[in-house]
PDB file of C-alpha atoms and ligand atoms in Angstrom:
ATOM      1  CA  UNK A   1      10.934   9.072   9.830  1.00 75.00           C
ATOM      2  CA  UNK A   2      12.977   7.269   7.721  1.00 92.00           C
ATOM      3  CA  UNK A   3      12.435   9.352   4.122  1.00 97.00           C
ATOM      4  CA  UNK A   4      15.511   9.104   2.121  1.00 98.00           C
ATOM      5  CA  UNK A   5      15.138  12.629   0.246  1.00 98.00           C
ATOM      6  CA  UNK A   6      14.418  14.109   4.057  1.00 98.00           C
ATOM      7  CA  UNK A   7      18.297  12.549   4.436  1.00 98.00           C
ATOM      8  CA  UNK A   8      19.474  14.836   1.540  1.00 98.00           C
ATOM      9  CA  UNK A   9      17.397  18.052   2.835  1.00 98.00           C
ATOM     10  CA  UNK A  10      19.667  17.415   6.304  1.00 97.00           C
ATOM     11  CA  UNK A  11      23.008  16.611   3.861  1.00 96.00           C
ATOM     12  CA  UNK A  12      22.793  12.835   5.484  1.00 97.00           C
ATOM     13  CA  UNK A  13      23.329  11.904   1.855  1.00 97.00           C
ATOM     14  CA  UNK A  14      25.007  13.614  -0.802  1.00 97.00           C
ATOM     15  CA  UNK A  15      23.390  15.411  -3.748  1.00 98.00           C
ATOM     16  CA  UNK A  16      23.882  17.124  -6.769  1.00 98.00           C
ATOM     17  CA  UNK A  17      22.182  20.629  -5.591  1.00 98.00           C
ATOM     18  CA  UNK A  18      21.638  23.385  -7.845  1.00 98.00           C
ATOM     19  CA  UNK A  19      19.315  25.153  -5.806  1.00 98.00           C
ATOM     20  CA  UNK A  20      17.906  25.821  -2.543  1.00 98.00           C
ATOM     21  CA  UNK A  21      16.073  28.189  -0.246  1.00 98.00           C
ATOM     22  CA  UNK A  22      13.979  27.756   2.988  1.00 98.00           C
ATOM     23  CA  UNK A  23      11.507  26.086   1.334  1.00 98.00           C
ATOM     24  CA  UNK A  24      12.709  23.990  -1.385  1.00 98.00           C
ATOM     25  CA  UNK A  25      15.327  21.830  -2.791  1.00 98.00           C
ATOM     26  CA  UNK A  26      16.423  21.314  -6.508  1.00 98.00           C
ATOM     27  CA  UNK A  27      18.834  18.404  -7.198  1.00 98.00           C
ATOM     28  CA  UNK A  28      19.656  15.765 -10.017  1.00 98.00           C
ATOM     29  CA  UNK A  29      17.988  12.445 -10.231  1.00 98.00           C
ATOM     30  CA  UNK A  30      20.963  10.309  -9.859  1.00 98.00           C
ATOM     31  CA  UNK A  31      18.664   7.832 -12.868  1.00 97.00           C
ATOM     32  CA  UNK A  32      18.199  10.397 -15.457  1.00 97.00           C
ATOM     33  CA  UNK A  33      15.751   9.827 -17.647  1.00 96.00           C
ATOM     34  CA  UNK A  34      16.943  12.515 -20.197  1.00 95.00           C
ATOM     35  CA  UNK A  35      20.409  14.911 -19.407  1.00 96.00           C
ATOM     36  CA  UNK A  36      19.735  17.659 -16.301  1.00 97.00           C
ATOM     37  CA  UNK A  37      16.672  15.528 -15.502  1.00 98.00           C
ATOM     38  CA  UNK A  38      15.853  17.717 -12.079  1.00 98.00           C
ATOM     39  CA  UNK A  39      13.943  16.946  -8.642  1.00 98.00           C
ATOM     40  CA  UNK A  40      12.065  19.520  -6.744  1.00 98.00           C
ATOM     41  CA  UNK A  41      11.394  18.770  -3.077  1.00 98.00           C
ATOM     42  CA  UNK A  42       9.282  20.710  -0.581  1.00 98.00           C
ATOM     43  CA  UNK A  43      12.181  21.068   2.619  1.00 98.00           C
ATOM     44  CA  UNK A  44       8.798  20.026   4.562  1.00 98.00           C
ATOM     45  CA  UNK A  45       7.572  16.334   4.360  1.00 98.00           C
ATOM     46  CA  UNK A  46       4.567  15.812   2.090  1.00 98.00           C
ATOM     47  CA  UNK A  47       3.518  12.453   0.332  1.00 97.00           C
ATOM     48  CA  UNK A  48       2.132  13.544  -3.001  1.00 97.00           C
ATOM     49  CA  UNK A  49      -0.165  16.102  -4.311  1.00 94.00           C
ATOM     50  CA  UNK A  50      -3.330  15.343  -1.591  1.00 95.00           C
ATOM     51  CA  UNK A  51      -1.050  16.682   1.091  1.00 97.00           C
ATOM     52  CA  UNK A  52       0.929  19.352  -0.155  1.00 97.00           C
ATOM     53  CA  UNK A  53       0.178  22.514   1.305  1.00 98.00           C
ATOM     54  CA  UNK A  54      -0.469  25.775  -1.282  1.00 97.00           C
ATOM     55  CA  UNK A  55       2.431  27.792  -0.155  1.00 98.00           C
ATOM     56  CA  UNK A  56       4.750  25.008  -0.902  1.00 98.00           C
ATOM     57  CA  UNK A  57       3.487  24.130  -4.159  1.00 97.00           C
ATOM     58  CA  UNK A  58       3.621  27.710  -5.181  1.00 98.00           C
ATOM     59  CA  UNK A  59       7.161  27.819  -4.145  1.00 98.00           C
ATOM     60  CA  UNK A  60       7.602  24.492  -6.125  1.00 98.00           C
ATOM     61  CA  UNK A  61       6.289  26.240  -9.415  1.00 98.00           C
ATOM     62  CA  UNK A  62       8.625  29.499  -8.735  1.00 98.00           C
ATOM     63  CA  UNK A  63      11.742  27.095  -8.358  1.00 98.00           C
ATOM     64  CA  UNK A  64      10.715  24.711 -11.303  1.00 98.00           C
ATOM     65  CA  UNK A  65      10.509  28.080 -13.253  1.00 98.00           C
ATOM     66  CA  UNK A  66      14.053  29.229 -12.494  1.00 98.00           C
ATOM     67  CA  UNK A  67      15.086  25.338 -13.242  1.00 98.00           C
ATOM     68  CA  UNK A  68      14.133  25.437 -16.557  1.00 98.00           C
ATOM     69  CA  UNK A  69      15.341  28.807 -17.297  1.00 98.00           C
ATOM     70  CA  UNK A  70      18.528  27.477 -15.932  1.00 98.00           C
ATOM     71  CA  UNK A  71      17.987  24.084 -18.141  1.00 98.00           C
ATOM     72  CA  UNK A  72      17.974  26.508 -21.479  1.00 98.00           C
ATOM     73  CA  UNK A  73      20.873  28.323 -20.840  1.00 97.00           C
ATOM     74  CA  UNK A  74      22.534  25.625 -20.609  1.00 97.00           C
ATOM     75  CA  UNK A  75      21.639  22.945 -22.755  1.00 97.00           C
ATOM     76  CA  UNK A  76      18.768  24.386 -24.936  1.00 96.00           C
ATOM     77  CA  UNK A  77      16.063  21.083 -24.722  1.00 97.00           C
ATOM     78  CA  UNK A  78      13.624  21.107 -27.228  1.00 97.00           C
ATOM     79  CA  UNK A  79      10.728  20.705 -24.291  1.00 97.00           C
ATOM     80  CA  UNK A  80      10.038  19.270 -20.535  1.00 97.00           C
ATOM     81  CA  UNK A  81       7.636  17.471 -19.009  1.00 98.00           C
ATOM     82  CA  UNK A  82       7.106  17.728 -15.466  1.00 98.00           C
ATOM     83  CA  UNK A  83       5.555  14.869 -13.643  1.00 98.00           C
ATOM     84  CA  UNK A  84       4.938  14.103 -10.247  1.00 97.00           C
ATOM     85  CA  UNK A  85       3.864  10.583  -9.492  1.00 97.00           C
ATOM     86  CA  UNK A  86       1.506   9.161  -7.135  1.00 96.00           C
ATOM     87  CA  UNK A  87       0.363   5.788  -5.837  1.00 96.00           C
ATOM     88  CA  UNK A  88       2.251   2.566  -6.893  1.00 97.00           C
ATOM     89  CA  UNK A  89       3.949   4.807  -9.620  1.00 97.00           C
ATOM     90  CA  UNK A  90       5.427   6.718  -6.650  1.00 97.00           C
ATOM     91  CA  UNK A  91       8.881   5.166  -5.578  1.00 97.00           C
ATOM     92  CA  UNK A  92      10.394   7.712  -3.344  1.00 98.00           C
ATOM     93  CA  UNK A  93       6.964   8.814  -0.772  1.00 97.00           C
ATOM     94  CA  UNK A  94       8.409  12.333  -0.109  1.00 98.00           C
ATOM     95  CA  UNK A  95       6.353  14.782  -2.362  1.00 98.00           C
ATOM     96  CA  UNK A  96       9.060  15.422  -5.888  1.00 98.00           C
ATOM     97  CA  UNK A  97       8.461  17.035  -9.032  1.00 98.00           C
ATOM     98  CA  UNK A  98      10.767  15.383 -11.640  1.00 98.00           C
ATOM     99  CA  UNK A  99      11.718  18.062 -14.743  1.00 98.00           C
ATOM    100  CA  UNK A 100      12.310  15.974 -17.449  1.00 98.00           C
ATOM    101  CA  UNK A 101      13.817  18.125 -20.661  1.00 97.00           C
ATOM    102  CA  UNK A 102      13.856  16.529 -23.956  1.00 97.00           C
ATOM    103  CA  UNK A 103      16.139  16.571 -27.147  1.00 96.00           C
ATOM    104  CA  UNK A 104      16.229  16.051 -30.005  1.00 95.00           C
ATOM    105  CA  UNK A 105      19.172  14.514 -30.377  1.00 89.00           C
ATOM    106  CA  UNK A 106      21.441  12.106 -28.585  1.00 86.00           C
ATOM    107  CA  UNK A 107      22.079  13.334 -25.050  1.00 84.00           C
ATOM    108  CA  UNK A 108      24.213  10.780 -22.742  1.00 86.00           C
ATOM    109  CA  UNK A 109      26.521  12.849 -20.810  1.00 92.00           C
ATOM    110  CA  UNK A 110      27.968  11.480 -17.217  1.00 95.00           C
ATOM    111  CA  UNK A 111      26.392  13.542 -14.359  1.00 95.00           C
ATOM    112  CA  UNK A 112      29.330  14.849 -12.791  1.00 96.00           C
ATOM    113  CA  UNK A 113      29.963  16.337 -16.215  1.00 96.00           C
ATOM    114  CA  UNK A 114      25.808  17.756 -16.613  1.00 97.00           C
ATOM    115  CA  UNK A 115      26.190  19.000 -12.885  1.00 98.00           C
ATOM    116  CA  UNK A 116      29.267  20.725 -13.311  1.00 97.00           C
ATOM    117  CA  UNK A 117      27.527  22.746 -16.909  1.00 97.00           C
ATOM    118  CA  UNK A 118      24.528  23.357 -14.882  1.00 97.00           C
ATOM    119  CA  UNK A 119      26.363  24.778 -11.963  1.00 97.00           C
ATOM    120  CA  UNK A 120      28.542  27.058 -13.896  1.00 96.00           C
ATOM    121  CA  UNK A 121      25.254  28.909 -15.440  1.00 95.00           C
ATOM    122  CA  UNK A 122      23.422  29.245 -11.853  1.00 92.00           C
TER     123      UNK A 122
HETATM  124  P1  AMP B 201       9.346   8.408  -8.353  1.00 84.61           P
HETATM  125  O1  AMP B 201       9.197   7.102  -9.047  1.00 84.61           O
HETATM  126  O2  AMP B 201       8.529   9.499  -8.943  1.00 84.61           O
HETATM  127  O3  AMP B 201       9.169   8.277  -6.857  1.00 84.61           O
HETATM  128  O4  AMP B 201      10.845   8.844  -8.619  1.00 84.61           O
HETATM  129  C1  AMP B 201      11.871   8.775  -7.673  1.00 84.61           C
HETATM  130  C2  AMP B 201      13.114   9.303  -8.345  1.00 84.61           C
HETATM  131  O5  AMP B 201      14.095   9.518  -7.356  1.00 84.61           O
HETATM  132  C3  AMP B 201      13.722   8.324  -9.369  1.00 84.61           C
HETATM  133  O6  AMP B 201      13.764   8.982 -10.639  1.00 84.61           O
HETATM  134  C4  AMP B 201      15.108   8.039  -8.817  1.00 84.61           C
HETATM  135  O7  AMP B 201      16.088   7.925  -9.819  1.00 84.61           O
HETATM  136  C5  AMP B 201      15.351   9.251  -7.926  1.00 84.61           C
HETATM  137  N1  AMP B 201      16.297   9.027  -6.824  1.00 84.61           N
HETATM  138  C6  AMP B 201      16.322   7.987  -5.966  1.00 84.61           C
HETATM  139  N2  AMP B 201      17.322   8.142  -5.076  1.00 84.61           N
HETATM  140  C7  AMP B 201      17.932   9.311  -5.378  1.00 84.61           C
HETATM  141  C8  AMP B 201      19.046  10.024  -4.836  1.00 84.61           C
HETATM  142  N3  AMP B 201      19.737   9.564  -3.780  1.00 84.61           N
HETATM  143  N4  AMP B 201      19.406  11.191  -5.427  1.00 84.61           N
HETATM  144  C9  AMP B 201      18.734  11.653  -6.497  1.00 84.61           C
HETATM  145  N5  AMP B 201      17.664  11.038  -7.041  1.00 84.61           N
HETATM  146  C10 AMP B 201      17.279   9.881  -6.502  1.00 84.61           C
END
């Protein structure tokens, strides 16, 4: 299948990885909305939500958990939202979680720079 974020799970294509385990993947969004704007990927294929099975989405929520702690300590956002799209809103069609933090003030930083912060704290 030709899934571009099932390239990065195999290292085909680079990413910035902060976390992984047998189940999941946690990397930047190389088109940050906001700074340490996160991805969460299921190491499995899954479209969306209407496929995703309930052991992966539970180890989606643990990992999203230790993203934002990791988000805090490093860069203290004033919130997140966590969205995952679906349908025409859905570029990428390999299930993602996007962690969005938000600030409140200006927060342009070049992503080498935010993934080199965030991987010092994990
Ligand atoms: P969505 O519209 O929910 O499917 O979002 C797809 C997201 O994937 C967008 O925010 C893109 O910036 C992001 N994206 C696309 N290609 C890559 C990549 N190679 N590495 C990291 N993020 C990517």
């Amino acid at each position: 299948m030709d899934c571009l974020f099932c390239k990065i799970i195999k290292g085909e294509i680079p990413s910035y990885t902060l976390y992984e385990n047998e189940y999941v993947l946690c990397f930047l969004d190389i088109n940050p909305v906001n700074k340490g704007h996160i991805l969460v990927i299921p190491k499995k294929h899954f479209l969306d939500n209407s496929d995703i099975e309930d052991e992966y989405l539970l180890k989606i929520h643990e990992a999203s958990k230790k993203m934002i702690e990791l988000l805090d300590k490093t860069f203290k956002p004033s919130g997140y939202r966590l969205i995952q799209n679906n349908g025409t809103l859905q570029e990428v069609k390999h299930y993602h979680l996007h962690i969005i933090p938000s600030y409140l003030e200006e927060n342009n930083e070049e992503l080498e720079e935010v993934y080199n912060k965030l991987k010092n704290n994990c």
